[in-house]
Short mmCIF file of C-alpha atoms in Angstrom, two decimals:
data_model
loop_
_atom_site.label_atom_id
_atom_site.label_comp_id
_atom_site.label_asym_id
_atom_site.label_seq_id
_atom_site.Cartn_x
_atom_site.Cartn_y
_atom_site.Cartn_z
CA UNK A 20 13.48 46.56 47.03
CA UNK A 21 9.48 47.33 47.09
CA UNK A 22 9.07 44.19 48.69
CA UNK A 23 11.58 45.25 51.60
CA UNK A 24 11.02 49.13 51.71
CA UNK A 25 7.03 48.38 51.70
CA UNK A 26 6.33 45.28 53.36
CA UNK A 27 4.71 44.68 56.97
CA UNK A 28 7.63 45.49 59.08
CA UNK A 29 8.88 48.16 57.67
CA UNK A 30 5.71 49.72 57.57
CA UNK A 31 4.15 48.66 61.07
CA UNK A 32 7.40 50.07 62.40
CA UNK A 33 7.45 53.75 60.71
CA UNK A 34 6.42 55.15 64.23
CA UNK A 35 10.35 53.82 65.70
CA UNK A 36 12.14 55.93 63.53
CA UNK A 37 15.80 54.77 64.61
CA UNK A 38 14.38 50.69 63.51
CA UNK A 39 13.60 51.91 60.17
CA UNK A 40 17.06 53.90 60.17
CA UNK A 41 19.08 50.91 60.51
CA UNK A 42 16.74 48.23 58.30
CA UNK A 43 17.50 51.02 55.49
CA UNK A 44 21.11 49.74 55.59
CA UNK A 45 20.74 46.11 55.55
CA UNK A 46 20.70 45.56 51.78
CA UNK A 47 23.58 47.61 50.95
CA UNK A 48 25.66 45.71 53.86
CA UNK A 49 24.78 42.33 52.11
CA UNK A 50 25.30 43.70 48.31
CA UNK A 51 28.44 44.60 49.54
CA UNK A 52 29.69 41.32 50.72
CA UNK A 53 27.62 39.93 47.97
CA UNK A 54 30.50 41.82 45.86
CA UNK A 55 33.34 41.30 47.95
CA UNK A 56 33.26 37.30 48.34
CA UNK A 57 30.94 35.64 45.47
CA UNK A 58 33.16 36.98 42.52
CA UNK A 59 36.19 34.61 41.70
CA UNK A 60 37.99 37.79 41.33
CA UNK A 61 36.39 41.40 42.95
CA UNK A 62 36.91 43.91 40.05
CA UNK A 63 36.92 46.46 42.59
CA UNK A 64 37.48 45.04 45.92
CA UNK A 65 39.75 47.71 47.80
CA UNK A 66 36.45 50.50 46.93
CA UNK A 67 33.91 47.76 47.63
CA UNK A 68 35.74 46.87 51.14
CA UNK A 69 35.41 50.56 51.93
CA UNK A 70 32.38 51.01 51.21
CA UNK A 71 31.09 47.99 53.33
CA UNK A 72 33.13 49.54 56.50
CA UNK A 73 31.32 53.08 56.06
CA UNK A 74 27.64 50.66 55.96
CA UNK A 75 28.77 49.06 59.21
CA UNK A 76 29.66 51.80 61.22
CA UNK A 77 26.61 53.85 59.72
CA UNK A 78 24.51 50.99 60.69
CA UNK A 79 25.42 51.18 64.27
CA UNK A 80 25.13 55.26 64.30
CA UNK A 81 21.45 55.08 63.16
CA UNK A 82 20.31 54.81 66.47
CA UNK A 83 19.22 50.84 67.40
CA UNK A 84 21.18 48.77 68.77
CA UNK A 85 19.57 45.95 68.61
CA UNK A 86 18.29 45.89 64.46
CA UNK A 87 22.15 46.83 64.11
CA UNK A 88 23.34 43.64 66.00
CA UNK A 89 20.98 41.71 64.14
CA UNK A 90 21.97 43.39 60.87
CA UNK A 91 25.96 42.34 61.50
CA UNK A 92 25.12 38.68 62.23
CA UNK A 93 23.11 38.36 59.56
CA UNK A 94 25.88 39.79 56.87
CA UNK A 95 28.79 38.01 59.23
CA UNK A 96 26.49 34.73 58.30
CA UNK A 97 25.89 35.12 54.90
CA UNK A 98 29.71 35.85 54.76
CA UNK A 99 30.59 32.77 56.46
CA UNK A 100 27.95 30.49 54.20
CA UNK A 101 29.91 32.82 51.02
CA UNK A 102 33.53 31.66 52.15
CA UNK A 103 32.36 27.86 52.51
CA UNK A 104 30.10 27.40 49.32
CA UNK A 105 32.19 29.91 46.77
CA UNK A 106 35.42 29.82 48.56
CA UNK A 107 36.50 33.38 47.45
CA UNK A 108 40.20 34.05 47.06
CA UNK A 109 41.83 35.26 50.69
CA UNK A 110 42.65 38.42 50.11
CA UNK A 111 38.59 38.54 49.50
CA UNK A 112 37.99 36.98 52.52
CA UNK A 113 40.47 39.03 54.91
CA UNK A 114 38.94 42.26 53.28
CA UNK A 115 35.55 40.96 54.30
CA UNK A 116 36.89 40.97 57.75
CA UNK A 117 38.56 44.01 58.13
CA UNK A 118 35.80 45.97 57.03
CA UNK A 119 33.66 44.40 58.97
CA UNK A 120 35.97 45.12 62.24
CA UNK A 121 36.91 48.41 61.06
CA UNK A 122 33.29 49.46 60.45
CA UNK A 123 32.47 48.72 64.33
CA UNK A 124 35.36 50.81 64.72
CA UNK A 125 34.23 53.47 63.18
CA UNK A 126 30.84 53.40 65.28
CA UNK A 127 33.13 53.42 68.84
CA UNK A 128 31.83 57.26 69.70
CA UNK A 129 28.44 55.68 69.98
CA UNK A 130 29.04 51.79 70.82
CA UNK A 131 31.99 52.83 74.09
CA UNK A 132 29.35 55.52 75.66
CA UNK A 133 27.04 52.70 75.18
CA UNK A 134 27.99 50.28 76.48
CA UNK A 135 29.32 52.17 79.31
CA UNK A 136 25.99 53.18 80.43
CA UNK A 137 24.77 49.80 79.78
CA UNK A 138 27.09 48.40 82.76
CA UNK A 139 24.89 51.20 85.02
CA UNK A 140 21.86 50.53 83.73
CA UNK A 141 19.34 47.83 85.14
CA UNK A 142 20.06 45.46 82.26
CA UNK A 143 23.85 44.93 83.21
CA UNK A 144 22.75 41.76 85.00
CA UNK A 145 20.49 40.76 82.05
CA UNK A 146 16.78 40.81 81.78
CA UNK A 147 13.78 39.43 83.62
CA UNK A 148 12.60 36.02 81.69
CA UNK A 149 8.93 37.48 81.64
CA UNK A 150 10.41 40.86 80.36
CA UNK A 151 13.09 39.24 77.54
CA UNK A 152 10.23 37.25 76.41
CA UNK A 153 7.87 40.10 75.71
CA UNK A 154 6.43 40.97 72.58
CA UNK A 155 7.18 37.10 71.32
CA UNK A 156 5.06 35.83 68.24
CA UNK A 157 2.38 33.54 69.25
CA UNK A 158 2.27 30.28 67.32
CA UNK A 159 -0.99 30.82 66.01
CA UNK A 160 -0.31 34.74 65.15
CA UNK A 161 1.78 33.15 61.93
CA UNK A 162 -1.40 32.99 59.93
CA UNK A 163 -0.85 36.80 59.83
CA UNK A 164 2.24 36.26 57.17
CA UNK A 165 -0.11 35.58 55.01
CA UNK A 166 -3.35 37.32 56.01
CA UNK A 167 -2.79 40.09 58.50
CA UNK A 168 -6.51 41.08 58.90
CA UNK A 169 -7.56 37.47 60.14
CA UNK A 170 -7.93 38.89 63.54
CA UNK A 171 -9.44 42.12 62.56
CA UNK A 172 -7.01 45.45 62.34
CA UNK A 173 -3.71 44.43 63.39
CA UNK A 174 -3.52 48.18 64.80
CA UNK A 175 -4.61 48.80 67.49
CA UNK A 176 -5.80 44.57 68.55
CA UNK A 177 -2.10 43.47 68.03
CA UNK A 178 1.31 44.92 68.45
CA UNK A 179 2.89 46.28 65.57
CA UNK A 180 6.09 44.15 66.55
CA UNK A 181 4.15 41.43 65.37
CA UNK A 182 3.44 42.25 61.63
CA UNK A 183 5.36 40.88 58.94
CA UNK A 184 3.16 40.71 56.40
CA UNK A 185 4.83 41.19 52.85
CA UNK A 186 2.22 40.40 50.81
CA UNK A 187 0.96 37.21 48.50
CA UNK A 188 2.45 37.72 45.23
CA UNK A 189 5.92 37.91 47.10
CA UNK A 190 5.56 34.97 49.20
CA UNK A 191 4.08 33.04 45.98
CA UNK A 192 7.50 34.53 44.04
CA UNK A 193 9.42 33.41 47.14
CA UNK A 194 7.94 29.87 46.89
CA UNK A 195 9.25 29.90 43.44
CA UNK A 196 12.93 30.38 44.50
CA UNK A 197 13.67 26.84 45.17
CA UNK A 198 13.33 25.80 41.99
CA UNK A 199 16.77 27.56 41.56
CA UNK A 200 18.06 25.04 43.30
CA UNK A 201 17.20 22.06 40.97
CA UNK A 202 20.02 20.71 39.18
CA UNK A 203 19.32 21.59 35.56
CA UNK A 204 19.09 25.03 36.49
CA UNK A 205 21.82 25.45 39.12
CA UNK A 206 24.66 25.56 36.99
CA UNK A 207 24.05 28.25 35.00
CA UNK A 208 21.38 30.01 37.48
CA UNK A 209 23.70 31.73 40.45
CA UNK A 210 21.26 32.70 42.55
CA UNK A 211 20.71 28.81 43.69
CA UNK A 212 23.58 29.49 46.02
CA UNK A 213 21.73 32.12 47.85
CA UNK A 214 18.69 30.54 47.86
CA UNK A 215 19.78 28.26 50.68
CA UNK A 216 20.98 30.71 52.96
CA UNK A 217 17.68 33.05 52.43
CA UNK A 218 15.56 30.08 53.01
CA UNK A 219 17.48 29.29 56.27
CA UNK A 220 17.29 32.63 57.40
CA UNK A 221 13.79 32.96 56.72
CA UNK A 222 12.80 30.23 59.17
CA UNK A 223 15.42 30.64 61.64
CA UNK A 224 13.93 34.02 62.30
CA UNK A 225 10.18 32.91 62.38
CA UNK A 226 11.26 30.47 64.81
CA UNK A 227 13.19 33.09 66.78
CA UNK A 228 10.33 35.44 67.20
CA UNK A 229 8.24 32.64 68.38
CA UNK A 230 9.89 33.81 71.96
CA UNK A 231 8.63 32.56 75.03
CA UNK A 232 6.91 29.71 72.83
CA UNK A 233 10.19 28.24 71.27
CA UNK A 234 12.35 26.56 74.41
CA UNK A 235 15.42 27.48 72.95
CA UNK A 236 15.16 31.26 72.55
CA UNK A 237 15.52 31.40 76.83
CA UNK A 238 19.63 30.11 75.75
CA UNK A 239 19.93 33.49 74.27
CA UNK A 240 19.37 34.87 77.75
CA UNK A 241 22.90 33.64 78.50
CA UNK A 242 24.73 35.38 76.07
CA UNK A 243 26.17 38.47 76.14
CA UNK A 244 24.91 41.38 74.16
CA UNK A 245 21.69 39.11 73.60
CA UNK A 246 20.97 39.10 76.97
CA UNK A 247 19.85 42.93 76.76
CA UNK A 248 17.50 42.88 74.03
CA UNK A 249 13.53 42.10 74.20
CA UNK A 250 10.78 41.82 71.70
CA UNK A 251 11.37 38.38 70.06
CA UNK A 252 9.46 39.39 67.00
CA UNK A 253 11.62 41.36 65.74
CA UNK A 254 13.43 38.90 64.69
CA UNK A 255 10.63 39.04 62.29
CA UNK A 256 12.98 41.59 60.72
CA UNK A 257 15.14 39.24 59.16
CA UNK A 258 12.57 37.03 58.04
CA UNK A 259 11.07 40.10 55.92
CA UNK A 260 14.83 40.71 54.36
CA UNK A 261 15.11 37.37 53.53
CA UNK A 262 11.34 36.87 51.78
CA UNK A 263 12.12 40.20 49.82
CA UNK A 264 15.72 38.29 48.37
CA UNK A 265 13.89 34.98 47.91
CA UNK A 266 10.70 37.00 46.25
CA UNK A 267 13.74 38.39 43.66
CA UNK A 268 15.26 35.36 43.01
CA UNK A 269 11.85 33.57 42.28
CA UNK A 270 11.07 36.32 39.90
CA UNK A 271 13.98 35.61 38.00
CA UNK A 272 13.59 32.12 38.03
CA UNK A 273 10.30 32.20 36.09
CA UNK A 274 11.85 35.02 33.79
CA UNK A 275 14.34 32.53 33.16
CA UNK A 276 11.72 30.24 32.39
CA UNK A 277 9.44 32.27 30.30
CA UNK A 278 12.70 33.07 27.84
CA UNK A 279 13.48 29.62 27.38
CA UNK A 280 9.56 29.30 26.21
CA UNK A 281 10.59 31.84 23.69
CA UNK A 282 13.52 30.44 22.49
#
């Protein structure tokens, strides 16, 4: 949670208010599902269902629409990765859906004016390449994951939608989380199954934020809803969620560790 509420992004971006208003909800949207689909049998499924609908449509009321997109696809993801690798009873999984729809639901006062306006506004017919491309993370700019200072202050000589730094006893924690996924400890260790998707995520969204300088990232410029946003790096959002969860699972990896010493 330090990791997350204290790292680089989170920080850099304490001037955009509404970013930081809809990050803060992240977590709880993916304990949630965390709850809903990766028990055999949800003790409390109906409460936890409801409770993931009020995240969602809290989420999108915060105030950006973009983090909030990215926030859903990242928890519809994990969801879908949940429902293939522990294959949680139906009911689970239709509960997980419902909420999800009737969170967005909940959110219509804002999303229907909003998109509304959208369809008036210059970005109806999508974005200049040049202009969706702005803000992207440079290639060489990933150094600054692990040493933002490398090119001096980051603030005011770079943007602040390019910091991500979470600092290097997390990343060395988050290096540690594989080893949840060897096969002597995966059995009895749960967090292995996580592991994957957090490492996934991690460099999926390092590789989004690379922009103008990743060929693929222009395909998102013929999608809908995608087609609106900017600022590739903040993509970088989702890489700082992910190095926070991997950061926690490494640390309990090596507490694991140091008990067995014990024993």
């Amino acid at each position: 949670g330090l990791i997350y509420a204290l790292g680089g992004f989170m920080v850099a971006h304490l001037n955009h208010v509404n970013i930081v208003a809809c990050a803060a909800w992240l977590p709880w949207m993916f304990l949630l599902t965390d709850r809903l689909l990766a028990n055999e049998v949800p003790p409390h499924a109906g409460r936890d269902a409801v409770w993931l609908s009020l995240v969602v449509g809290l989420e999108f009321l915060a105030g950006h629409a973009q983090i909030a997109v990215l926030s859903l696809l990242a928890v519809m993801a994990y969801g879908l990765y949940l429902a293939v690798v522990v294959r949680p009873p139906t009911k689970a999984a239709a509960l997980f859906g419902l909420s999800v729809a009737l969170g967005v639901a909940l959110s219509g006062a804002q999303l229907l004016p909003s998109y509304e306006l959208t369809r008036l506004s210059v970005r109806s017919e999508g974005l200049d390449p040049e202009f969706f491309t702005s803000f992207s993370l440079h290639p060489l700019y990933i150094i600054n994951l692990l040493w933002p200072f490398v090119l001096g202050n980051p603030y005011p000589n770079a943007s602040v939608e390019l910091v991500a730094y979470v600092g290097w006893l997390p990343l060395l924690l988050a290096l540690a989380a594989p080893l949840a996924l060897r096969r002597g400890i995966q059995a009895a260790f749960r967090p292995a199954k996580r592991t994957r998707f957090f490492l996934g995520m991690a460099i999926i969204a390092v590789l989004l934020a690379l922009g103008r300088w990743n060929p693929v990232y222009m395909a998102l410029l013929r999608l809908p809803v995608f087609q609106w946003f900017r600022v590739p790096a903040r993509y970088l959002y989702l890489f700082s969620f992910s190095a926070a969860m991997l950061a926690g699972v490494g640390l309990d990896v090596l507490l694991n560790r140091i008990r067995d010493l014990d024993y």
